[in-house]
Amino acid sequence: MKQFYETYKDFPKLTPAVREISWSHNLAIFSRCKTIEEQEFYLKLAKQENYSFRELDRQISSSLFERTVISNSKTLNTVETKQRKLLILV
């Protein structure tokens, strides 16, 4: 319980999300996520999608956060590359 408090005390924007999901959801996120960004991602996702514990566990196990980050970075790189090509052509 103390670790839980100490983890989230410096992140007041996460406090509402922590309160809005069940204790079992919080424990799964707290114990299995390595970074605060990953914890924030799953906290918001669990609330927005109204995930059951089983579904949240499945998403964490399937590394949804990592896949999303990789996908977003690839998209960003593609957009930047296209913009550079357009600048060269102009």
N, CA, C and O atoms as a GROMACS GRO file, in nm:
protein
  360
    1MET      N    1   0.082  -0.118   0.000
    1MET     CA    2   0.000   0.000   0.000
    1MET      C    3   0.087   0.125   0.000
    1MET      O    4   0.057   0.223  -0.069
    2LYS      N    5   0.194   0.122   0.077
    2LYS     CA    6   0.284   0.237   0.084
    2LYS      C    7   0.353   0.258  -0.051
    2LYS      O    8   0.368   0.372  -0.096
    3GLN      N    9   0.394   0.150  -0.115
    3GLN     CA   10   0.458   0.161  -0.247
    3GLN      C   11   0.360   0.220  -0.348
    3GLN      O   12   0.397   0.301  -0.433
    4PHE      N   13   0.237   0.179  -0.338
    4PHE     CA   14   0.134   0.230  -0.427
    4PHE      C   15   0.122   0.382  -0.412
    4PHE      O   16   0.121   0.454  -0.512
    5TYR      N   17   0.114   0.429  -0.290
    5TYR     CA   18   0.105   0.573  -0.263
    5TYR      C   19   0.229   0.645  -0.315
    5TYR      O   20   0.218   0.747  -0.383
    6GLU      N   21   0.346   0.592  -0.283
    6GLU     CA   22   0.470   0.657  -0.323
    6GLU      C   23   0.488   0.662  -0.474
    6GLU      O   24   0.550   0.754  -0.527
    7THR      N   25   0.434   0.564  -0.543
    7THR     CA   26   0.444   0.563  -0.689
    7THR      C   27   0.363   0.675  -0.752
    7THR      O   28   0.410   0.741  -0.844
    8TYR      N   29   0.243   0.698  -0.701
    8TYR     CA   30   0.152   0.792  -0.765
    8TYR      C   31   0.148   0.931  -0.701
    8TYR      O   32   0.083   1.020  -0.755
    9LYS      N   33   0.215   0.951  -0.587
    9LYS     CA   34   0.203   1.079  -0.517
    9LYS      C   35   0.256   1.197  -0.597
    9LYS      O   36   0.208   1.309  -0.581
   10ASP      N   37   0.354   1.174  -0.682
   10ASP     CA   38   0.413   1.282  -0.762
   10ASP      C   39   0.342   1.304  -0.896
   10ASP      O   40   0.387   1.385  -0.977
   11PHE      N   41   0.233   1.233  -0.918
   11PHE     CA   42   0.161   1.243  -1.044
   11PHE      C   43   0.012   1.270  -1.018
   11PHE      O   44  -0.072   1.181  -1.031
   12PRO      N   45  -0.018   1.394  -0.980
   12PRO     CA   46  -0.158   1.426  -0.943
   12PRO      C   47  -0.258   1.409  -1.058
   12PRO      O   48  -0.377   1.388  -1.032
   13LYS      N   49  -0.212   1.416  -1.181
   13LYS     CA   50  -0.308   1.400  -1.291
   13LYS      C   51  -0.356   1.254  -1.304
   13LYS      O   52  -0.458   1.228  -1.368
   14LEU      N   53  -0.284   1.160  -1.243
   14LEU     CA   54  -0.325   1.020  -1.247
   14LEU      C   55  -0.420   0.984  -1.132
   14LEU      O   56  -0.486   0.880  -1.138
   15THR      N   57  -0.427   1.067  -1.031
   15THR     CA   58  -0.508   1.037  -0.914
   15THR      C   59  -0.655   1.008  -0.948
   15THR      O   60  -0.709   0.910  -0.897
   16PRO      N   61  -0.720   1.088  -1.031
   16PRO     CA   62  -0.860   1.056  -1.064
   16PRO      C   63  -0.874   0.919  -1.132
   16PRO      O   64  -0.968   0.845  -1.103
   17ALA      N   65  -0.784   0.887  -1.221
   17ALA     CA   66  -0.792   0.759  -1.291
   17ALA      C   67  -0.771   0.642  -1.195
   17ALA      O   68  -0.837   0.539  -1.206
   18VAL      N   69  -0.679   0.659  -1.100
   18VAL     CA   70  -0.653   0.555  -1.002
   18VAL      C   71  -0.778   0.529  -0.918
   18VAL      O   72  -0.809   0.415  -0.885
   19ARG      N   73  -0.849   0.634  -0.884
   19ARG     CA   74  -0.970   0.621  -0.802
   19ARG      C   75  -1.088   0.562  -0.877
   19ARG      O   76  -1.179   0.505  -0.816
   20GLU      N   77  -1.089   0.574  -1.008
   20GLU     CA   78  -1.206   0.535  -1.086
   20GLU      C   79  -1.206   0.389  -1.130
   20GLU      O   80  -1.306   0.341  -1.184
   21ILE      N   81  -1.096   0.319  -1.109
   21ILE     CA   82  -1.094   0.177  -1.146
   21ILE      C   83  -1.076   0.094  -1.019
   21ILE      O   84  -1.037   0.145  -0.914
   22SER      N   85  -1.105  -0.034  -1.032
   22SER     CA   86  -1.104  -0.120  -0.913
   22SER      C   87  -0.962  -0.144  -0.861
   22SER      O   88  -0.863  -0.121  -0.930
   23TRP      N   89  -0.958  -0.191  -0.737
   23TRP     CA   90  -0.829  -0.219  -0.673
   23TRP      C   91  -0.753  -0.328  -0.750
   23TRP      O   92  -0.631  -0.319  -0.765
   24SER      N   93  -0.822  -0.429  -0.799
   24SER     CA   94  -0.755  -0.536  -0.874
   24SER      C   95  -0.694  -0.482  -1.004
   24SER      O   96  -0.585  -0.523  -1.043
   25HIS      N   97  -0.764  -0.391  -1.070
   25HIS     CA   98  -0.709  -0.327  -1.190
   25HIS      C   99  -0.582  -0.248  -1.154
   25HIS      O  100  -0.480  -0.258  -1.222
   26ASN      N  101  -0.591  -0.171  -1.045
   26ASN     CA  102  -0.476  -0.092  -1.001
   26ASN      C  103  -0.357  -0.181  -0.968
   26ASN      O  104  -0.244  -0.149  -1.004
   27LEU      N  105  -0.380  -0.291  -0.900
   27LEU     CA  106  -0.271  -0.381  -0.865
   27LEU      C  107  -0.206  -0.442  -0.989
   27LEU      O  108  -0.084  -0.455  -0.996
   28ALA      N  109  -0.288  -0.480  -1.086
   28ALA     CA  110  -0.232  -0.537  -1.209
   28ALA      C  111  -0.144  -0.434  -1.280
   28ALA      O  112  -0.034  -0.467  -1.324
   29ILE      N  113  -0.190  -0.312  -1.289
   29ILE     CA  114  -0.113  -0.206  -1.356
   29ILE      C  115   0.012  -0.174  -1.277
   29ILE      O  116   0.121  -0.165  -1.332
   30PHE      N  117  -0.005  -0.155  -1.148
   30PHE     CA  118   0.107  -0.118  -1.060
   30PHE      C  119   0.216  -0.224  -1.060
   30PHE      O  120   0.335  -0.192  -1.065
   31SER      N  121   0.178  -0.349  -1.053
   31SER     CA  122   0.278  -0.455  -1.039
   31SER      C  123   0.343  -0.497  -1.171
   31SER      O  124   0.454  -0.549  -1.170
   32ARG      N  125   0.275  -0.474  -1.284
   32ARG     CA  126   0.328  -0.527  -1.411
   32ARG      C  127   0.385  -0.423  -1.506
   32ARG      O  128   0.452  -0.458  -1.602
   33CYS      N  129   0.359  -0.296  -1.481
   33CYS     CA  130   0.408  -0.190  -1.570
   33CYS      C  131   0.538  -0.133  -1.517
   33CYS      O  132   0.553  -0.108  -1.397
   34LYS      N  133   0.632  -0.114  -1.607
   34LYS     CA  134   0.766  -0.070  -1.568
   34LYS      C  135   0.780   0.081  -1.555
   34LYS      O  136   0.852   0.128  -1.466
   35THR      N  137   0.715   0.157  -1.639
   35THR     CA  138   0.732   0.302  -1.640
   35THR      C  139   0.601   0.371  -1.605
   35THR      O  140   0.493   0.312  -1.614
   36ILE      N  141   0.613   0.496  -1.564
   36ILE     CA  142   0.493   0.573  -1.530
   36ILE      C  143   0.410   0.600  -1.655
   36ILE      O  144   0.287   0.611  -1.647
   37GLU      N  145   0.474   0.612  -1.771
   37GLU     CA  146   0.401   0.632  -1.897
   37GLU      C  147   0.316   0.510  -1.928
   37GLU      O  148   0.201   0.523  -1.972
   38GLU      N  149   0.373   0.393  -1.906
   38GLU     CA  150   0.299   0.270  -1.930
   38GLU      C  151   0.182   0.258  -1.832
   38GLU      O  152   0.073   0.217  -1.870
   39GLN      N  153   0.205   0.292  -1.706
   39GLN     CA  154   0.098   0.290  -1.606
   39GLN      C  155  -0.013   0.387  -1.644
   39GLN      O  156  -0.131   0.353  -1.635
   40GLU      N  157   0.025   0.507  -1.686
   40GLU     CA  158  -0.075   0.606  -1.727
   40GLU      C  159  -0.157   0.555  -1.845
   40GLU      O  160  -0.279   0.572  -1.848
   41PHE      N  161  -0.090   0.495  -1.942
   41PHE     CA  162  -0.158   0.441  -2.060
   41PHE      C  163  -0.265   0.340  -2.020
   41PHE      O  164  -0.379   0.350  -2.064
   42TYR      N  165  -0.228   0.243  -1.937
   42TYR     CA  166  -0.323   0.138  -1.898
   42TYR      C  167  -0.432   0.190  -1.804
   42TYR      O  168  -0.545   0.143  -1.809
   43LEU      N  169  -0.398   0.286  -1.717
   43LEU     CA  170  -0.501   0.346  -1.631
   43LEU      C  171  -0.610   0.411  -1.716
   43LEU      O  172  -0.729   0.389  -1.694
   44LYS      N  173  -0.568   0.492  -1.811
   44LYS     CA  174  -0.664   0.562  -1.896
   44LYS      C  175  -0.741   0.465  -1.984
   44LYS      O  176  -0.862   0.480  -2.004
   45LEU      N  177  -0.671   0.365  -2.036
   45LEU     CA  178  -0.735   0.268  -2.123
   45LEU      C  179  -0.840   0.186  -2.047
   45LEU      O  180  -0.949   0.163  -2.098
   46ALA      N  181  -0.806   0.143  -1.927
   46ALA     CA  182  -0.900   0.064  -1.847
   46ALA      C  183  -1.026   0.143  -1.817
   46ALA      O  184  -1.136   0.089  -1.819
   47LYS      N  185  -1.009   0.271  -1.789
   47LYS     CA  186  -1.125   0.356  -1.760
   47LYS      C  187  -1.207   0.383  -1.886
   47LYS      O  188  -1.330   0.367  -1.886
   48GLN      N  189  -1.141   0.423  -1.994
   48GLN     CA  190  -1.212   0.459  -2.117
   48GLN      C  191  -1.286   0.340  -2.178
   48GLN      O  192  -1.400   0.352  -2.222
   49GLU      N  193  -1.220   0.226  -2.180
   49GLU     CA  194  -1.278   0.108  -2.245
   49GLU      C  195  -1.359   0.021  -2.150
   49GLU      O  196  -1.418  -0.079  -2.190
   50ASN      N  197  -1.361   0.060  -2.021
   50ASN     CA  198  -1.434  -0.015  -1.919
   50ASN      C  199  -1.394  -0.163  -1.920
   50ASN      O  200  -1.479  -0.252  -1.920
   51TYR      N  201  -1.264  -0.186  -1.920
   51TYR     CA  202  -1.210  -0.322  -1.926
   51TYR      C  203  -1.241  -0.401  -1.799
   51TYR      O  204  -1.238  -0.348  -1.688
   52SER      N  205  -1.271  -0.528  -1.818
   52SER     CA  206  -1.276  -0.620  -1.705
   52SER      C  207  -1.132  -0.649  -1.664
   52SER      O  208  -1.038  -0.616  -1.738
   53PHE      N  209  -1.114  -0.708  -1.548
   53PHE     CA  210  -0.979  -0.741  -1.504
   53PHE      C  211  -0.911  -0.835  -1.604
   53PHE      O  212  -0.794  -0.819  -1.637
   54ARG      N  213  -0.986  -0.931  -1.650
   54ARG     CA  214  -0.932  -1.031  -1.742
   54ARG      C  215  -0.885  -0.965  -1.873
   54ARG      O  216  -0.779  -0.999  -1.926
   55GLU      N  217  -0.965  -0.871  -1.924
   55GLU     CA  218  -0.928  -0.803  -2.049
   55GLU      C  219  -0.806  -0.713  -2.028
   55GLU      O  220  -0.717  -0.709  -2.112
   56LEU      N  221  -0.802  -0.642  -1.916
   56LEU     CA  222  -0.685  -0.559  -1.886
   56LEU      C  223  -0.560  -0.645  -1.876
   56LEU      O  224  -0.455  -0.610  -1.930
   57ASP      N  225  -0.571  -0.756  -1.808
   57ASP     CA  226  -0.458  -0.848  -1.794
   57ASP      C  227  -0.412  -0.898  -1.932
   57ASP      O  228  -0.292  -0.906  -1.959
   58ARG      N  229  -0.506  -0.928  -2.017
   58ARG     CA  230  -0.473  -0.974  -2.153
   58ARG      C  231  -0.401  -0.865  -2.232
   58ARG      O  232  -0.305  -0.894  -2.303
   59GLN      N  233  -0.447  -0.741  -2.220
   59GLN     CA  234  -0.384  -0.630  -2.292
   59GLN      C  235  -0.241  -0.605  -2.242
   59GLN      O  236  -0.151  -0.579  -2.321
   60ILE      N  237  -0.222  -0.613  -2.111
   60ILE     CA  238  -0.087  -0.594  -2.056
   60ILE      C  239   0.003  -0.708  -2.102
   60ILE      O  240   0.118  -0.685  -2.141
   61SER      N  241  -0.047  -0.831  -2.097
   61SER     CA  242   0.031  -0.948  -2.139
   61SER      C  243   0.069  -0.941  -2.287
   61SER      O  244   0.175  -0.988  -2.327
   62SER      N  245  -0.019  -0.884  -2.367
   62SER     CA  246   0.009  -0.875  -2.511
   62SER      C  247   0.091  -0.752  -2.548
   62SER      O  248   0.113  -0.725  -2.666
   63SER      N  249   0.136  -0.677  -2.448
   63SER     CA  250   0.222  -0.559  -2.469
   63SER      C  251   0.157  -0.453  -2.557
   63SER      O  252   0.220  -0.400  -2.648
   64LEU      N  253   0.033  -0.425  -2.529
   64LEU     CA  254  -0.039  -0.324  -2.608
   64LEU      C  255   0.033  -0.189  -2.604
   64LEU      O  256   0.041  -0.121  -2.706
   65PHE      N  257   0.084  -0.150  -2.489
   65PHE     CA  258   0.154  -0.021  -2.477
   65PHE      C  259   0.273  -0.015  -2.572
   65PHE      O  260   0.289   0.081  -2.647
   66GLU      N  261   0.357  -0.118  -2.569
   66GLU     CA  262   0.475  -0.119  -2.655
   66GLU      C  263   0.438  -0.117  -2.803
   66GLU      O  264   0.499  -0.046  -2.883
   67ARG      N  265   0.337  -0.194  -2.837
   67ARG     CA  266   0.293  -0.197  -2.978
   67ARG      C  267   0.238  -0.062  -3.022
   67ARG      O  268   0.261  -0.020  -3.135
   68THR      N  269   0.166   0.004  -2.934
   68THR     CA  270   0.112   0.136  -2.965
   68THR      C  271   0.222   0.239  -2.982
   68THR      O  272   0.218   0.320  -3.074
   69VAL      N  273   0.320   0.236  -2.894
   69VAL     CA  274   0.432   0.330  -2.903
   69VAL      C  275   0.510   0.307  -3.032
   69VAL      O  276   0.545   0.403  -3.101
   70ILE      N  277   0.536   0.182  -3.066
   70ILE     CA  278   0.608   0.151  -3.190
   70ILE      C  279   0.528   0.197  -3.311
   70ILE      O  280   0.583   0.256  -3.404
   71SER      N  281   0.400   0.170  -3.309
   71SER     CA  282   0.313   0.210  -3.420
   71SER      C  283   0.311   0.362  -3.437
   71SER      O  284   0.320   0.412  -3.549
   72ASN      N  285   0.300   0.434  -3.326
   72ASN     CA  286   0.298   0.580  -3.332
   72ASN      C  287   0.430   0.636  -3.380
   72ASN      O  288   0.432   0.734  -3.455
   73SER      N  289   0.540   0.577  -3.340
   73SER     CA  290   0.670   0.627  -3.384
   73SER      C  291   0.691   0.600  -3.533
   73SER      O  292   0.751   0.681  -3.603
   74LYS      N  293   0.643   0.485  -3.581
   74LYS     CA  294   0.654   0.456  -3.724
   74LYS      C  295   0.570   0.556  -3.805
   74LYS      O  296   0.614   0.604  -3.909
   75THR      N  297   0.451   0.584  -3.757
   75THR     CA  298   0.364   0.680  -3.825
   75THR      C  299   0.429   0.818  -3.827
   75THR      O  300   0.428   0.886  -3.930
   76LEU      N  301   0.485   0.858  -3.715
   76LEU     CA  302   0.551   0.988  -3.705
   76LEU      C  303   0.670   0.994  -3.801
   76LEU      O  304   0.690   1.095  -3.869
   77ASN      N  305   0.750   0.888  -3.806
   77ASN     CA  306   0.864   0.885  -3.896
   77ASN      C  307   0.821   0.891  -4.042
   77ASN      O  308   0.887   0.956  -4.123
   78THR      N  309   0.713   0.825  -4.076
   78THR     CA  310   0.662   0.827  -4.213
   78THR      C  311   0.618   0.968  -4.251
   78THR      O  312   0.647   1.015  -4.361
   79VAL      N  313   0.548   1.035  -4.162
   79VAL     CA  314   0.502   1.172  -4.188
   79VAL      C  315   0.622   1.265  -4.203
   79VAL      O  316   0.624   1.348  -4.295
   80GLU      N  317   0.721   1.253  -4.115
   80GLU     CA  318   0.840   1.338  -4.124
   80GLU      C  319   0.914   1.314  -4.256
   80GLU      O  320   0.961   1.410  -4.318
   81THR      N  321   0.926   1.190  -4.298
   81THR     CA  322   0.993   1.158  -4.423
   81THR      C  323   0.920   1.220  -4.542
   81THR      O  324   0.983   1.276  -4.632
   82LYS      N  325   0.788   1.211  -4.542
   82LYS     CA  326   0.708   1.270  -4.651
   82LYS      C  327   0.723   1.422  -4.653
   82LYS      O  328   0.732   1.483  -4.760
   83GLN      N  329   0.726   1.483  -4.534
   83GLN     CA  330   0.744   1.628  -4.527
   83GLN      C  331   0.881   1.669  -4.581
   83GLN      O  332   0.892   1.769  -4.652
   84ARG      N  333   0.982   1.594  -4.547
   84ARG     CA  334   1.117   1.624  -4.598
   84ARG      C  335   1.123   1.613  -4.750
   84ARG      O  336   1.183   1.697  -4.817
   85LYS      N  337   1.060   1.510  -4.804
   85LYS     CA  338   1.058   1.492  -4.949
   85LYS      C  339   0.987   1.608  -5.017
   85LYS      O  340   1.029   1.655  -5.122
   86LEU      N  341   0.878   1.654  -4.955
   86LEU     CA  342   0.806   1.768  -5.011
   86LEU      C  343   0.891   1.894  -5.007
   86LEU      O  344   0.888   1.973  -5.101
   87LEU      N  345   0.965   1.913  -4.900
   87LEU     CA  346   1.050   2.032  -4.889
   87LEU      C  347   1.162   2.027  -4.992
   87LEU      O  348   1.200   2.130  -5.048
   88ILE      N  349   1.214   1.910  -5.018
   88ILE     CA  350   1.321   1.897  -5.119
   88ILE      C  351   1.267   1.927  -5.258
   88ILE      O  352   1.335   1.989  -5.340
   89LEU      N  353   1.144   1.884  -5.285
   89LEU     CA  354   1.084   1.907  -5.416
   89LEU      C  355   1.048   2.053  -5.439
   89LEU      O  356   1.045   2.100  -5.553
   90VAL      N  357   1.021   2.125  -5.332
   90VAL     CA  358   0.979   2.265  -5.345
   90VAL      C  359   1.094   2.356  -5.365
   90VAL      O  360   1.075   2.477  -5.377
   0.00000   0.00000   0.00000
